[in-house]
Amino acid sequence: DTEVTQTPKHLVMGMTNKKSLKCEQHMGHRAMYWYKQKAKKPPELMFVYSYEKLSINESVPSRFSPECPNSSLLNLHLHALQPEDSALYLCASSQDYGQGGGYTFGSGTRLTVV
Amino acid sequence: GDSVTQMEGPVTLSEEAFLTINCTYTATGYPSLFWYVQYPGEGLQLLLKATKADDKGSNKGFEATYRKETTSFHLEKGSVQVSDSAVYFCALLRDDKIIFGKGTRLHILP
């Protein structure tokens, strides 16, 4: 298995809703990442988990709450989002944090906040 | 700080044309360099990589050579196909963080 699987692929939520994005990998990678990508822009790093511990939080608003239940799973809990949070949310993994071989990205969850 | 600059798009070519997408970087030391491709509606896929000077990364007919003297990592392909239409991101890995260029949108006409 050489993939990062993200669910759901599409999500529409209201500003008062609570939802979660899920990411799973079975490559034995020990680092996992959340990125946000707005239209026609490169991905922007949000969070880094290394060995199931939060290593980097790029000053992301608290309405985004990451969770790493185990080495294969990474969740992103969403609450009280704003319309400007609508974007493609990408999960990625790598063998280790900062490993030079490159990251494996999932296909993303396209989020629309209404 | 470290940065990646790539040519503005969109780039429009006819099928079987030669492709070059320019990428230059600013960084101290020798970062690893990557090209990622994003097809419409999808996430990013690693296309190729190079980890040291003069390394050549290649995949699916695409090539890029790590040029330390010109701090460049230009992407080339000898004969593009319609299926190559996508957004291409040049990136470097430095201090445990990937830094992406702004992306170049490529349109290939049949």
CSV table of C-alpha atoms in Angstrom, one decimal:
chain,number,residue,atom,x,y,z
A,1,ASP,CA,0.0,0.0,0.0
A,2,THR,CA,1.7,3.2,-1.2
A,3,GLU,CA,-1.2,5.6,-0.8
A,4,VAL,CA,-2.5,8.2,1.5
A,5,THR,CA,-6.3,8.0,1.8
A,6,GLN,CA,-8.4,10.9,2.7
A,7,THR,CA,-12.1,11.0,3.4
A,8,PRO,CA,-14.5,12.5,2.6
A,9,LYS,CA,-13.6,13.7,-0.9
A,10,HIS,CA,-16.1,16.5,-0.7
A,11,LEU,CA,-17.6,18.2,2.3
A,12,VAL,CA,-20.1,21.1,2.6
A,13,MET,CA,-20.7,22.4,6.1
A,14,GLY,CA,-22.4,25.3,7.8
A,15,MET,CA,-20.6,27.8,10.0
A,16,THR,CA,-22.1,26.2,13.1
A,17,ASN,CA,-21.3,22.6,12.2
A,18,LYS,CA,-18.7,20.3,13.6
A,19,LYS,CA,-17.1,17.9,11.1
A,20,SER,CA,-13.9,15.9,10.8
A,21,LEU,CA,-11.5,15.1,8.0
A,22,LYS,CA,-9.7,11.8,8.1
A,23,CYS,CA,-6.4,10.7,6.7
A,24,GLU,CA,-4.9,7.2,6.7
A,25,GLN,CA,-1.6,5.6,5.5
A,26,HIS,CA,-0.2,2.1,5.9
A,27,MET,CA,3.3,2.8,4.6
A,28,GLY,CA,4.8,2.9,8.1
A,29,HIS,CA,5.5,6.6,7.7
A,30,ARG,CA,6.2,8.3,11.0
A,31,ALA,CA,5.4,11.9,10.0
A,32,MET,CA,2.1,13.2,8.8
A,33,TYR,CA,1.0,16.6,7.7
A,34,TRP,CA,-2.1,18.8,7.0
A,35,TYR,CA,-1.9,21.3,4.2
A,36,LYS,CA,-4.5,23.9,3.0
A,37,GLN,CA,-4.6,24.8,-0.6
A,38,LYS,CA,-6.7,27.7,-2.0
A,39,ALA,CA,-7.5,27.8,-5.7
A,40,LYS,CA,-4.5,28.5,-8.0
A,41,LYS,CA,-2.2,28.7,-5.0
A,42,PRO,CA,0.5,26.3,-3.7
A,43,PRO,CA,-0.3,24.2,-0.6
A,44,GLU,CA,0.3,25.9,2.8
A,45,LEU,CA,1.5,23.9,5.8
A,46,MET,CA,-0.9,23.8,8.7
A,47,PHE,CA,0.3,21.0,11.1
A,48,VAL,CA,3.1,18.4,11.3
A,49,TYR,CA,2.9,15.3,13.4
A,50,SER,CA,6.1,13.3,14.0
A,51,TYR,CA,5.8,10.0,15.9
A,52,GLU,CA,2.2,10.8,16.8
A,53,LYS,CA,3.2,14.1,18.5
A,54,LEU,CA,2.4,17.6,17.2
A,55,SER,CA,5.6,19.1,16.0
A,56,ILE,CA,4.5,22.1,14.2
A,57,ASN,CA,1.4,24.3,14.3
A,58,GLU,CA,1.8,27.1,11.7
A,59,SER,CA,-0.3,29.5,13.8
A,60,VAL,CA,-3.5,27.9,12.6
A,61,PRO,CA,-6.8,29.2,14.2
A,62,SER,CA,-8.2,27.0,17.0
A,63,ARG,CA,-11.3,26.3,14.9
A,64,PHE,CA,-9.0,23.7,13.3
A,65,SER,CA,-8.0,20.9,15.7
A,66,PRO,CA,-5.7,18.1,14.6
A,67,GLU,CA,-5.6,14.7,16.2
A,68,CYS,CA,-3.3,11.7,15.7
A,69,PRO,CA,-4.9,8.6,17.3
A,70,ASN,CA,-2.1,6.3,16.1
A,71,SER,CA,0.7,6.1,13.6
A,72,SER,CA,-1.6,5.4,10.7
A,73,LEU,CA,-4.3,7.9,11.3
A,74,LEU,CA,-4.6,11.7,11.3
A,75,ASN,CA,-7.8,13.6,11.8
A,76,LEU,CA,-8.6,17.3,11.4
A,77,HIS,CA,-11.6,18.4,13.5
A,78,LEU,CA,-13.5,21.4,12.2
A,79,HIS,CA,-15.7,23.7,14.2
A,80,ALA,CA,-17.2,27.2,13.6
A,81,LEU,CA,-15.4,27.6,10.3
A,82,GLN,CA,-15.7,30.7,8.2
A,83,PRO,CA,-16.5,30.9,4.4
A,84,GLU,CA,-12.8,31.8,3.8
A,85,ASP,CA,-11.8,28.4,5.2
A,86,SER,CA,-13.2,26.8,2.0
A,87,ALA,CA,-10.3,25.1,0.3
A,88,LEU,CA,-8.7,21.8,-0.6
A,89,TYR,CA,-7.3,20.2,2.5
A,90,LEU,CA,-4.4,17.8,1.8
A,91,CYS,CA,-2.9,15.2,4.0
A,92,ALA,CA,0.6,14.0,3.4
A,93,SER,CA,3.1,11.6,5.0
A,94,SER,CA,6.8,10.9,4.9
A,95,GLN,CA,9.1,8.3,6.3
A,96,ASP,CA,10.4,10.7,8.9
A,97,TYR,CA,9.9,14.4,9.5
A,98,GLY,CA,12.1,16.3,7.0
A,99,GLN,CA,13.1,13.1,5.2
A,100,GLY,CA,14.6,14.1,1.9
A,101,GLY,CA,12.8,11.5,-0.2
A,102,GLY,CA,9.7,13.5,-0.5
A,103,TYR,CA,6.2,13.4,0.8
A,104,THR,CA,3.2,11.3,-0.4
A,105,PHE,CA,0.1,13.3,-0.7
A,106,GLY,CA,-3.5,12.2,-0.5
A,107,SER,CA,-6.1,13.4,-3.1
A,108,GLY,CA,-7.6,15.9,-0.6
A,109,THR,CA,-10.9,16.9,0.8
A,110,ARG,CA,-12.6,19.7,-1.0
A,111,LEU,CA,-14.3,21.7,1.8
A,112,THR,CA,-17.0,24.3,1.2
A,113,VAL,CA,-18.2,26.4,4.2
A,114,VAL,CA,-21.6,28.0,3.7
B,1,GLY,CA,14.7,33.2,3.6
B,2,ASP,CA,14.5,30.2,1.3
B,3,SER,CA,12.3,30.5,-1.7
B,4,VAL,CA,11.4,28.9,-5.0
B,5,THR,CA,10.5,30.9,-8.1
B,6,GLN,CA,9.0,29.3,-11.2
B,7,MET,CA,7.8,30.7,-14.4
B,8,GLU,CA,4.4,32.2,-14.6
B,9,GLY,CA,1.7,30.3,-16.4
B,10,PRO,CA,-0.4,29.2,-18.0
B,11,VAL,CA,1.8,27.5,-20.5
B,12,THR,CA,0.0,26.3,-23.6
B,13,LEU,CA,1.6,23.9,-26.0
B,14,SER,CA,0.6,21.6,-28.8
B,15,GLU,CA,0.8,17.8,-28.4
B,16,GLU,CA,4.4,16.5,-29.1
B,17,ALA,CA,6.0,19.9,-28.4
B,18,PHE,CA,9.1,20.2,-26.2
B,19,LEU,CA,8.4,21.5,-22.7
B,20,THR,CA,10.5,23.5,-20.4
B,21,ILE,CA,9.3,24.9,-17.1
B,22,ASN,CA,11.9,27.1,-15.4
B,23,CYS,CA,12.5,26.8,-11.6
B,24,THR,CA,15.1,28.6,-9.6
B,25,TYR,CA,15.7,28.6,-5.9
B,26,THR,CA,17.2,30.6,-3.1
B,27,ALA,CA,18.7,28.7,-0.2
B,28,THR,CA,21.8,28.3,1.8
B,29,GLY,CA,23.5,24.9,1.5
B,30,TYR,CA,22.1,22.1,-0.6
B,31,PRO,CA,18.4,21.5,-0.2
B,32,SER,CA,16.7,18.6,-1.8
B,33,LEU,CA,14.6,19.6,-4.9
B,34,PHE,CA,11.4,18.2,-6.2
B,35,TRP,CA,8.8,18.6,-8.9
B,36,TYR,CA,5.2,17.8,-7.9
B,37,VAL,CA,2.3,17.5,-10.3
B,38,GLN,CA,-1.4,18.2,-9.5
B,39,TYR,CA,-3.9,16.9,-12.0
B,40,PRO,CA,-7.4,18.6,-12.0
B,41,GLY,CA,-9.4,17.8,-8.9
B,42,GLU,CA,-6.6,15.7,-7.3
B,43,GLY,CA,-3.8,16.0,-4.7
B,44,LEU,CA,-0.1,16.4,-5.4
B,45,GLN,CA,2.0,13.6,-6.8
B,46,LEU,CA,5.8,13.5,-6.6
B,47,LEU,CA,7.0,13.6,-10.1
B,48,LEU,CA,10.8,13.5,-9.6
B,49,LYS,CA,13.4,14.6,-7.1
B,50,ALA,CA,17.1,15.3,-6.8
B,51,THR,CA,19.0,15.4,-3.5
B,52,LYS,CA,22.4,16.8,-4.5
B,53,ALA,CA,24.2,18.9,-7.1
B,54,ASP,CA,24.3,17.4,-10.6
B,55,ASP,CA,21.7,14.8,-9.8
B,56,LYS,CA,19.2,14.2,-12.5
B,57,GLY,CA,15.7,13.2,-11.6
B,58,SER,CA,13.5,11.5,-14.2
B,59,ASN,CA,10.0,10.0,-14.4
B,60,LYS,CA,7.4,9.5,-17.1
B,61,GLY,CA,9.6,11.2,-19.7
B,62,PHE,CA,10.2,14.3,-17.5
B,63,GLU,CA,13.7,15.2,-16.4
B,64,ALA,CA,15.2,17.9,-14.2
B,65,THR,CA,18.9,18.4,-13.3
B,66,TYR,CA,20.0,20.0,-10.0
B,67,ARG,CA,22.3,22.9,-11.1
B,68,LYS,CA,24.1,24.4,-8.1
B,69,GLU,CA,25.9,27.0,-10.2
B,70,THR,CA,22.7,28.5,-11.5
B,71,THR,CA,20.5,27.4,-8.5
B,72,SER,CA,18.1,25.9,-11.0
B,73,PHE,CA,16.0,22.8,-11.4
B,74,HIS,CA,14.2,23.2,-14.7
B,75,LEU,CA,11.6,20.6,-15.8
B,76,GLU,CA,11.8,19.3,-19.3
B,77,LYS,CA,10.0,16.8,-21.5
B,78,GLY,CA,10.8,16.0,-25.1
B,79,SER,CA,7.2,15.4,-26.3
B,80,VAL,CA,4.2,16.3,-24.3
B,81,GLN,CA,0.8,14.7,-24.3
B,82,VAL,CA,-2.7,16.0,-23.6
B,83,SER,CA,-2.6,13.9,-20.5
B,84,ASP,CA,0.3,16.0,-19.1
B,85,SER,CA,-2.1,18.9,-18.7
B,86,ALA,CA,-1.8,19.8,-15.0
B,87,VAL,CA,-0.3,22.2,-12.5
B,88,TYR,CA,3.4,21.6,-11.8
B,89,PHE,CA,5.0,22.7,-8.5
B,90,CYS,CA,8.7,23.1,-8.0
B,91,ALA,CA,9.7,22.7,-4.3
B,92,LEU,CA,12.7,22.5,-2.0
B,93,LEU,CA,13.1,20.7,1.3
B,94,ARG,CA,14.9,22.8,3.8
B,95,ASP,CA,15.0,22.7,7.6
B,96,ASP,CA,12.4,20.0,7.7
B,97,LYS,CA,9.9,22.0,5.7
B,98,ILE,CA,8.8,21.9,2.0
B,99,ILE,CA,8.7,25.2,0.3
B,100,PHE,CA,6.6,25.3,-2.9
B,101,GLY,CA,6.8,27.6,-5.8
B,102,LYS,CA,3.6,29.2,-6.9
B,103,GLY,CA,2.9,26.5,-9.6
B,104,THR,CA,2.8,26.6,-13.4
B,105,ARG,CA,-0.4,25.5,-15.1
B,106,LEU,CA,0.2,23.5,-18.3
B,107,HIS,CA,-2.3,23.1,-21.1
B,108,ILE,CA,-1.6,20.7,-23.9
B,109,LEU,CA,-3.7,21.1,-27.0
B,110,PRO,CA,-4.5,18.0,-29.2
